[in-house]
Short mmCIF file of C-alpha atoms and ligand atoms in Angstrom, two decimals:
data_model
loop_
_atom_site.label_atom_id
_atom_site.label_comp_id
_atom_site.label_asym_id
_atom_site.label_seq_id
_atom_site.Cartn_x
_atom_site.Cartn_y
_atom_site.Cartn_z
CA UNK A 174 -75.93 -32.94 -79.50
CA UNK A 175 -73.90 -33.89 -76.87
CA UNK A 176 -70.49 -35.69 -76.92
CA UNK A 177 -70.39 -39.32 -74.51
CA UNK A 178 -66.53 -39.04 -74.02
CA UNK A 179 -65.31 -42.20 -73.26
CA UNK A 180 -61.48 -40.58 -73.21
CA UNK A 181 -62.79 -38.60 -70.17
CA UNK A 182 -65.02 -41.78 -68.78
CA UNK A 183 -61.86 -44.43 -69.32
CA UNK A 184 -59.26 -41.93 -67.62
CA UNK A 185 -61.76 -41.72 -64.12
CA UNK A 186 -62.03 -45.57 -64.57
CA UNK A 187 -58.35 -46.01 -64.90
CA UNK A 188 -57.05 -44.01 -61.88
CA UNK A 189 -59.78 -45.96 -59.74
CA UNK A 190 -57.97 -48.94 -60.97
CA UNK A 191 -54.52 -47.56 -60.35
CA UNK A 192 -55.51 -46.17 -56.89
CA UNK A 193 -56.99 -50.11 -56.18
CA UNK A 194 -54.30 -51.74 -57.35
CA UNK A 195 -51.66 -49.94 -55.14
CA UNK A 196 -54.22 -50.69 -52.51
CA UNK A 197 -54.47 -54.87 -53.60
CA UNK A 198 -50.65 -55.10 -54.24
CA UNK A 199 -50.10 -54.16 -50.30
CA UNK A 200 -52.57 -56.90 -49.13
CA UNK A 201 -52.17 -59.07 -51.64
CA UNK A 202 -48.46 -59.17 -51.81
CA UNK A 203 -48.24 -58.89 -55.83
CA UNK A 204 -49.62 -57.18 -58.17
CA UNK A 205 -52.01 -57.98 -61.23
CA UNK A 206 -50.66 -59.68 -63.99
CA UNK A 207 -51.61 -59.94 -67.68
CA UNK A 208 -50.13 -61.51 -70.73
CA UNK A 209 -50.68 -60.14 -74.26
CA UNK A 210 -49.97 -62.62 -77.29
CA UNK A 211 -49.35 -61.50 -80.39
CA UNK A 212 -49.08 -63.09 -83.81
CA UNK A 213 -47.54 -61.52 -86.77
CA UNK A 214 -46.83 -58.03 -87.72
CA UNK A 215 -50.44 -56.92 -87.93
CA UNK A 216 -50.06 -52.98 -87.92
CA UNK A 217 -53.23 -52.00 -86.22
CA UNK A 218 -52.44 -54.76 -83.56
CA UNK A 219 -49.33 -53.49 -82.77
CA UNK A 220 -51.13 -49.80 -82.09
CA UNK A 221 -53.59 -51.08 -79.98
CA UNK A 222 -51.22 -53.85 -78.00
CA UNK A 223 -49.06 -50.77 -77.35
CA UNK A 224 -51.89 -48.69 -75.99
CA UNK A 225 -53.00 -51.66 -73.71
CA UNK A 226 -49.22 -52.52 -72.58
CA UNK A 227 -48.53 -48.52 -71.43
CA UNK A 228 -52.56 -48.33 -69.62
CA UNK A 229 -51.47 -51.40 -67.79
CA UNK A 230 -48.21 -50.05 -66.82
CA UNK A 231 -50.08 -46.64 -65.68
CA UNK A 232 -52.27 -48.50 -63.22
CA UNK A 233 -49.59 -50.61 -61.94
CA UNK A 234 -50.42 -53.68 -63.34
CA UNK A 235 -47.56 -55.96 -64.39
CA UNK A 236 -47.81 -56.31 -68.52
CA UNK A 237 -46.09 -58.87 -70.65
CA UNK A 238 -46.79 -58.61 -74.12
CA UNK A 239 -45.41 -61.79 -76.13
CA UNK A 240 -44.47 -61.32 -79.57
CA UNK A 241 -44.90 -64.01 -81.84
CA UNK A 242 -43.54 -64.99 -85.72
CA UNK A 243 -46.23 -64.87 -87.69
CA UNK A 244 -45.49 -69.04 -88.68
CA UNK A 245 -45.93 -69.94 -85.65
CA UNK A 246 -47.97 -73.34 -85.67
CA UNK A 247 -51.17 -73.06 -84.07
CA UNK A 248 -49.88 -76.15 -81.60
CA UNK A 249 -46.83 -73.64 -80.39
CA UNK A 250 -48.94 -71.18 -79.96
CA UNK A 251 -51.32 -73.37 -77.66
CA UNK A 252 -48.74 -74.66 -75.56
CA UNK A 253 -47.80 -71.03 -74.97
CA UNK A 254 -51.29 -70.19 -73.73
CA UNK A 255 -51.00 -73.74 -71.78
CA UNK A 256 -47.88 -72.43 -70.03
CA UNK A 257 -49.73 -69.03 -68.73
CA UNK A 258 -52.89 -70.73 -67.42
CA UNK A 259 -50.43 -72.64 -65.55
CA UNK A 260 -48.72 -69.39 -63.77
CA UNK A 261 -49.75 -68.19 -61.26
CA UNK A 262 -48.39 -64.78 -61.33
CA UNK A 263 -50.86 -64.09 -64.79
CA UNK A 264 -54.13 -63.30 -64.02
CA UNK A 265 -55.12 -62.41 -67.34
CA UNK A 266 -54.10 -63.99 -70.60
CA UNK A 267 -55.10 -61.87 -73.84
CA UNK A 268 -54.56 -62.96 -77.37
CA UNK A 269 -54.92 -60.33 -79.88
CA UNK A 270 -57.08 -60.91 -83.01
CA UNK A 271 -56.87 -61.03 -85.43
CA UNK A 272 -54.80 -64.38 -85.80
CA UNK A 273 -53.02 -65.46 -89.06
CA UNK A 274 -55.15 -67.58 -91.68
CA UNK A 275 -53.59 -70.54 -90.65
CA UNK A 276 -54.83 -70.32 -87.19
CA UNK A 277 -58.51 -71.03 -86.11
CA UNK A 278 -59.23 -68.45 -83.64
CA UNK A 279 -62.42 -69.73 -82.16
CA UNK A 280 -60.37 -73.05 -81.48
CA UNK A 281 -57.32 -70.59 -79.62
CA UNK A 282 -59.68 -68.50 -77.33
CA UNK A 283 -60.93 -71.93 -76.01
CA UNK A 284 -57.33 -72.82 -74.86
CA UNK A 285 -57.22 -70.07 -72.37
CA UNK A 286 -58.80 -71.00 -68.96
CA UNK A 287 -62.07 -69.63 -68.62
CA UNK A 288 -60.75 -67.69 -65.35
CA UNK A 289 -57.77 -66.11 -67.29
CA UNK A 290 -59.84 -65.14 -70.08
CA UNK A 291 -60.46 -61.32 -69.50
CA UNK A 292 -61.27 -60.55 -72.98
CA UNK A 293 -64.62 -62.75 -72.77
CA UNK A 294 -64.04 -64.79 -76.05
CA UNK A 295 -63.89 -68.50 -74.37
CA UNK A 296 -67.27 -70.63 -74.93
CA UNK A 297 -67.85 -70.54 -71.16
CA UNK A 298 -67.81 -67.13 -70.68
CA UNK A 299 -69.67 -66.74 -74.10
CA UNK A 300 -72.69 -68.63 -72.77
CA UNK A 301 -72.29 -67.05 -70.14
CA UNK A 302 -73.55 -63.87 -71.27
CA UNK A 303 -75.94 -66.08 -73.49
CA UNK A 304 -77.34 -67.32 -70.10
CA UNK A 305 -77.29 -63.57 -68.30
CA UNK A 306 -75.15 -65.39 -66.17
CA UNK A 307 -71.79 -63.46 -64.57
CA UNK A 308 -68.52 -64.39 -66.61
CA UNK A 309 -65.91 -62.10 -68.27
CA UNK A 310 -67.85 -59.62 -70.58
CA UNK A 311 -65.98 -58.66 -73.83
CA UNK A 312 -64.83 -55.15 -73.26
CA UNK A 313 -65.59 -53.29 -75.93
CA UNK A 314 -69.72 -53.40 -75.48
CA UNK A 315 -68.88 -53.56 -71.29
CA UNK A 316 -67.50 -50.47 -72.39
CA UNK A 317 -70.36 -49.34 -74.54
CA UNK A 318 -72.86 -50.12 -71.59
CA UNK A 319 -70.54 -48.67 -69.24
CA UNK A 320 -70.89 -45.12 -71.24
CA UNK A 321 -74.28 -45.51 -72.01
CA UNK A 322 -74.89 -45.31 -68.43
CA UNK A 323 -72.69 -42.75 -67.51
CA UNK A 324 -74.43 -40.50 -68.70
CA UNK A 325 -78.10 -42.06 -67.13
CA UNK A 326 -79.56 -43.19 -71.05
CA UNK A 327 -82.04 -45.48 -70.02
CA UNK A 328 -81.72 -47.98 -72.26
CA UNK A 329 -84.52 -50.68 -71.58
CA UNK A 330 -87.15 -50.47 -73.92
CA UNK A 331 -85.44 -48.99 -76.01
CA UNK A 332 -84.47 -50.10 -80.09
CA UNK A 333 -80.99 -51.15 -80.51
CA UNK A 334 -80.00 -51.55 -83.81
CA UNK A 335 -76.61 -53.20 -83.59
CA UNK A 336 -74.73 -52.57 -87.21
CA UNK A 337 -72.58 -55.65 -87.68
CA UNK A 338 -72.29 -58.98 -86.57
CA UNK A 339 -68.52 -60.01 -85.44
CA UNK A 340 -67.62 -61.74 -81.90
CA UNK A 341 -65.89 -58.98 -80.69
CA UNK A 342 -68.27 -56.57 -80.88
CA UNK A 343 -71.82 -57.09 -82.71
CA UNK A 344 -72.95 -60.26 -81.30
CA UNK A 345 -71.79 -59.46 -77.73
CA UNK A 346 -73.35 -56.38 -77.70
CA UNK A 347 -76.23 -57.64 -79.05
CA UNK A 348 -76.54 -59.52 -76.18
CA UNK A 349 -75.53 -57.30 -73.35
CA UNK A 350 -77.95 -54.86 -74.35
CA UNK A 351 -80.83 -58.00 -74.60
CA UNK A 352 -79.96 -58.30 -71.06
CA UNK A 353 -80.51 -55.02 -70.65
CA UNK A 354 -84.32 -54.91 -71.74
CA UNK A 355 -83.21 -53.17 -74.79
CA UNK A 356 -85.12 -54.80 -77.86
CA UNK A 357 -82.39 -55.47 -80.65
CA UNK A 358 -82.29 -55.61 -83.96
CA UNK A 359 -78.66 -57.37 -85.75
CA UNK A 360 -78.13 -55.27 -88.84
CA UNK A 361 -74.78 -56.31 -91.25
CA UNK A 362 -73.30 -56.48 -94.48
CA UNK A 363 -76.25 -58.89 -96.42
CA UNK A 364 -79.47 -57.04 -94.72
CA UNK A 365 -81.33 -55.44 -97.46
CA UNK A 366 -82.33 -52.19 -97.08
CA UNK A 367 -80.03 -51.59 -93.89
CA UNK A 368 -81.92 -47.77 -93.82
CA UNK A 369 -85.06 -49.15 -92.98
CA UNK A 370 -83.97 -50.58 -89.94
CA UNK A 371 -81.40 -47.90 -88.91
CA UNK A 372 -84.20 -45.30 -89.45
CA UNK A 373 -86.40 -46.76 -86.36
CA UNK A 374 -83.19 -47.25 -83.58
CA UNK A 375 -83.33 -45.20 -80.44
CA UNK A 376 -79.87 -46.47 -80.19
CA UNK A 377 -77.56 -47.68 -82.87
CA UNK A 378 -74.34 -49.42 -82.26
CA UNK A 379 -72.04 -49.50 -85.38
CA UNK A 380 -69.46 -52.26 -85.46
CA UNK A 381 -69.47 -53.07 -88.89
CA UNK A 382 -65.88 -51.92 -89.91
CA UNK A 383 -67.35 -50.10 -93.32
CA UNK A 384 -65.73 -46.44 -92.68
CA UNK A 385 -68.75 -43.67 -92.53
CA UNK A 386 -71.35 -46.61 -93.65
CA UNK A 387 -73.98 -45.06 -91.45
CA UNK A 388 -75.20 -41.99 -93.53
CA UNK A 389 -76.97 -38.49 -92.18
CA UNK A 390 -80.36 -39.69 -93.22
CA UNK A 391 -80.33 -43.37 -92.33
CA UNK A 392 -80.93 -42.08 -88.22
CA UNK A 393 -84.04 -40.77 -86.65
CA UNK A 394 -83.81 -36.80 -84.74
CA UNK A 395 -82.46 -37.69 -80.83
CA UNK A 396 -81.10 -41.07 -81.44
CA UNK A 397 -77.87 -42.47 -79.46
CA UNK A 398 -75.09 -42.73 -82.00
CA UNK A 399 -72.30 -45.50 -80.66
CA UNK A 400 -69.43 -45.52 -83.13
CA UNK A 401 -66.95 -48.75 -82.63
CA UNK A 402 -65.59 -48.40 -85.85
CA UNK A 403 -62.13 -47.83 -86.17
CA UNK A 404 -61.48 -47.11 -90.22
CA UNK A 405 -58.35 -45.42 -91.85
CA UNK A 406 -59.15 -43.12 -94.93
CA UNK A 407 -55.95 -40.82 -96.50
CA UNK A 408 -54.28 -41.93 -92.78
CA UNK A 409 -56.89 -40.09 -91.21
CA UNK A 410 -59.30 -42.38 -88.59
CA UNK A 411 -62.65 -42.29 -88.83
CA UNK A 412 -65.83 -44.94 -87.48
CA UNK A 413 -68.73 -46.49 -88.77
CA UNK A 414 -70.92 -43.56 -88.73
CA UNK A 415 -70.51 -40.09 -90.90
CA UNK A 416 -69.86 -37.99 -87.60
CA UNK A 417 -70.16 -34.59 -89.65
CA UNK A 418 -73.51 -35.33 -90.49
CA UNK A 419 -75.07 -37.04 -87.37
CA UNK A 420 -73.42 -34.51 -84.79
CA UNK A 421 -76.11 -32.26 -84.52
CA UNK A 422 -78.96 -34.98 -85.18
CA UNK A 423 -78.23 -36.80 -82.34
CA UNK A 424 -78.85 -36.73 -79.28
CA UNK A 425 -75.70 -37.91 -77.83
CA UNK A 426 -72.77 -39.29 -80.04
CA UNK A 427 -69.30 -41.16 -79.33
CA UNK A 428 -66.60 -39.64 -81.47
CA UNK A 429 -64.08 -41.55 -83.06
CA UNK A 430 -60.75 -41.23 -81.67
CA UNK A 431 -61.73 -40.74 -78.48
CA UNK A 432 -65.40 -42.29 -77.34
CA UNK A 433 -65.28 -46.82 -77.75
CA UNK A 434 -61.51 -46.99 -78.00
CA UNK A 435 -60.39 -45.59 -74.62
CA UNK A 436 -63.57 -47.58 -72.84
CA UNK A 437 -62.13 -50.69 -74.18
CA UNK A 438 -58.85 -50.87 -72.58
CA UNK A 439 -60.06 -49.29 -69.53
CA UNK A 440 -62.41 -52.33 -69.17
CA UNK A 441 -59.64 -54.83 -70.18
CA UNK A 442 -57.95 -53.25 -66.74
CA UNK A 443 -60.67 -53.68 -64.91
CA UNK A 444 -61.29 -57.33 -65.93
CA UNK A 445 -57.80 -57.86 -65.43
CA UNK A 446 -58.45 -56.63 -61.54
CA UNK A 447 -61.39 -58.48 -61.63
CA UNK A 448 -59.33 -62.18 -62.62
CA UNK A 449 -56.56 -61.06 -60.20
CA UNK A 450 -59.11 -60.76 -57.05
CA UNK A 451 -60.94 -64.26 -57.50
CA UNK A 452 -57.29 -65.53 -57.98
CA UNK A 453 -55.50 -63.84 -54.84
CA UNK A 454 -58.76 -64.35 -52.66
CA UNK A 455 -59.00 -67.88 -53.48
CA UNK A 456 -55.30 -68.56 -52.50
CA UNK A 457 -54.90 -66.33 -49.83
N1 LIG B 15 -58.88 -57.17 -81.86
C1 LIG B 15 -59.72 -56.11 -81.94
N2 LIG B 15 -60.34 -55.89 -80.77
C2 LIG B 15 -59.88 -56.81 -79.92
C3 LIG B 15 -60.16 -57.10 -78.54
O1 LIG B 15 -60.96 -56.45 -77.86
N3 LIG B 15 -59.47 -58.16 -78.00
C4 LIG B 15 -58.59 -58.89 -78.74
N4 LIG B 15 -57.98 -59.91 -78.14
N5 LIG B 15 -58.33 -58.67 -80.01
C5 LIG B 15 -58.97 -57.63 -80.59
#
């Protein structure tokens, strides 16, 4: 078995960024900007807004992070993402889900300018990656690829079984790794006999957000084991997959803290970078 540490992966990514950015801010005369909404007093959210804000602040990329009331209407919250498409000094606008119940988040993420929108959730940059086509990819599975490949897994050809189904992560996925020549299989929470089909990945991705769902015997000897889950149990986190079990089954595993996580927000910099460059080199 053999660890795919994303922690070690995300910190190499992120001092590239930083040493970029000090590079872009020279020529460009400013440096990258992103806006954070969020909604509410969601716990987790808070965590991983935190964690995003300080990363940005690391590389030298100018972070705002807005806190909202949680009865905020969903109009006042649109004008808000109306007001940072218009600035020119934000490059990237992120709104962190989840929203409140009264909120439709589908209808929120298409507010934010397809340009802006470095968390890949807009329409446009969803068929985008529908078509194959370049747009922002969602940065949890670019940051799933990205590891994958680190460490020179082949994966066309390959079975994916992707374990769960949200727009965040399963269904984006999914799809990157279709565009990948991967052949893929979407598992969730109303597939019957969710063994059978675990039992014949190569590679599985588990995104379901069932803590330690994916059991010792449901995965073949020398599969890829790619744990997104992020679950609490007696305040102690643990993923998707039963790492205790699957450690010395697999072939390569992510651990949870420590493997998806740390890949996410390093590719949330680097889309950030990426919005900042077609904006400076289109006005400069
Ligand atoms: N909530 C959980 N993951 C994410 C993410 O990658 N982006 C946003 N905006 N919200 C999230």
């Amino acid at each position: 078995m053999k660890i795919l540490d994303g922690k070690g992966l995300s910190k190499k990514i992120r001092n590239n960024i930083k040493e970029e950015v000090k590079i872009a801010k020279k020529k460009y005369k400013r440096a990258p900007g992103l806006a954070v909404i969020l909604v509410g007093e969601d716990k987790a959210s808070e965590v991983y807004v935190n964690m995003k804000e300080k990363a940005c602040l690391k590389a030298g990329i100018n972070s705002k992070t807005y806190k909202l009331n949680k009865n905020i209407s969903q109009n006042e919250l649109i004008k808000h993402i109306d007001s940072l498409n218009e600035n020119e000094e934000i490059d990237g606008i992120l709104v962190q889900l989840p929203l409140p119940k009264h909120m439709d988040e589908n209808l929120v993420n298409s507010q934010i300018s397809p340009k802006k929108d470095i968390d890949g959730f807009h329409p446009v940059n969803t068929g985008k990656l529908f078509l194959g086509e370049k747009g922002f990819i969602p940065c949890t599975p670019k940051g799933i690829v990205r590891l994958i490949k680190e460490y020179d897994i082949q994966i066309k050809g390959k079975n994916v079984v992707v374990v769960g189904r949200s727009n965040i992560v399963g269904k984006p996925s999914a799809m990157l790794l279709l565009n990948e020549n991967a052949t893929v299989e979407i598992c969730h929470s109303k597939t019957s006999n969710l063994k059978e089909h675990t039992l014949k990945a190569d590679i599985i991705i588990a995104a379901c957000g069932r803590a330690e769902l994916i059991k010792g015997d449901m995965v073949k000897d020398n599969a890829i084991i790619i744990d997104a889950g992020t679950n609490k149990i007696n305040g102690k986190l643990v993923g998707d997959v039963e790492y205790e079990a699957l450690k010395d089954k697999a072939d390569f595993i992510t651990p949870v803290p420590g493997g998806v996580g740390p890949m996410t927000i390093a590719m949330l910099l680097e889309n950030t970078l990426e919005a900042y460059y077609q904006n400076v080199v289109k006005s400069n």
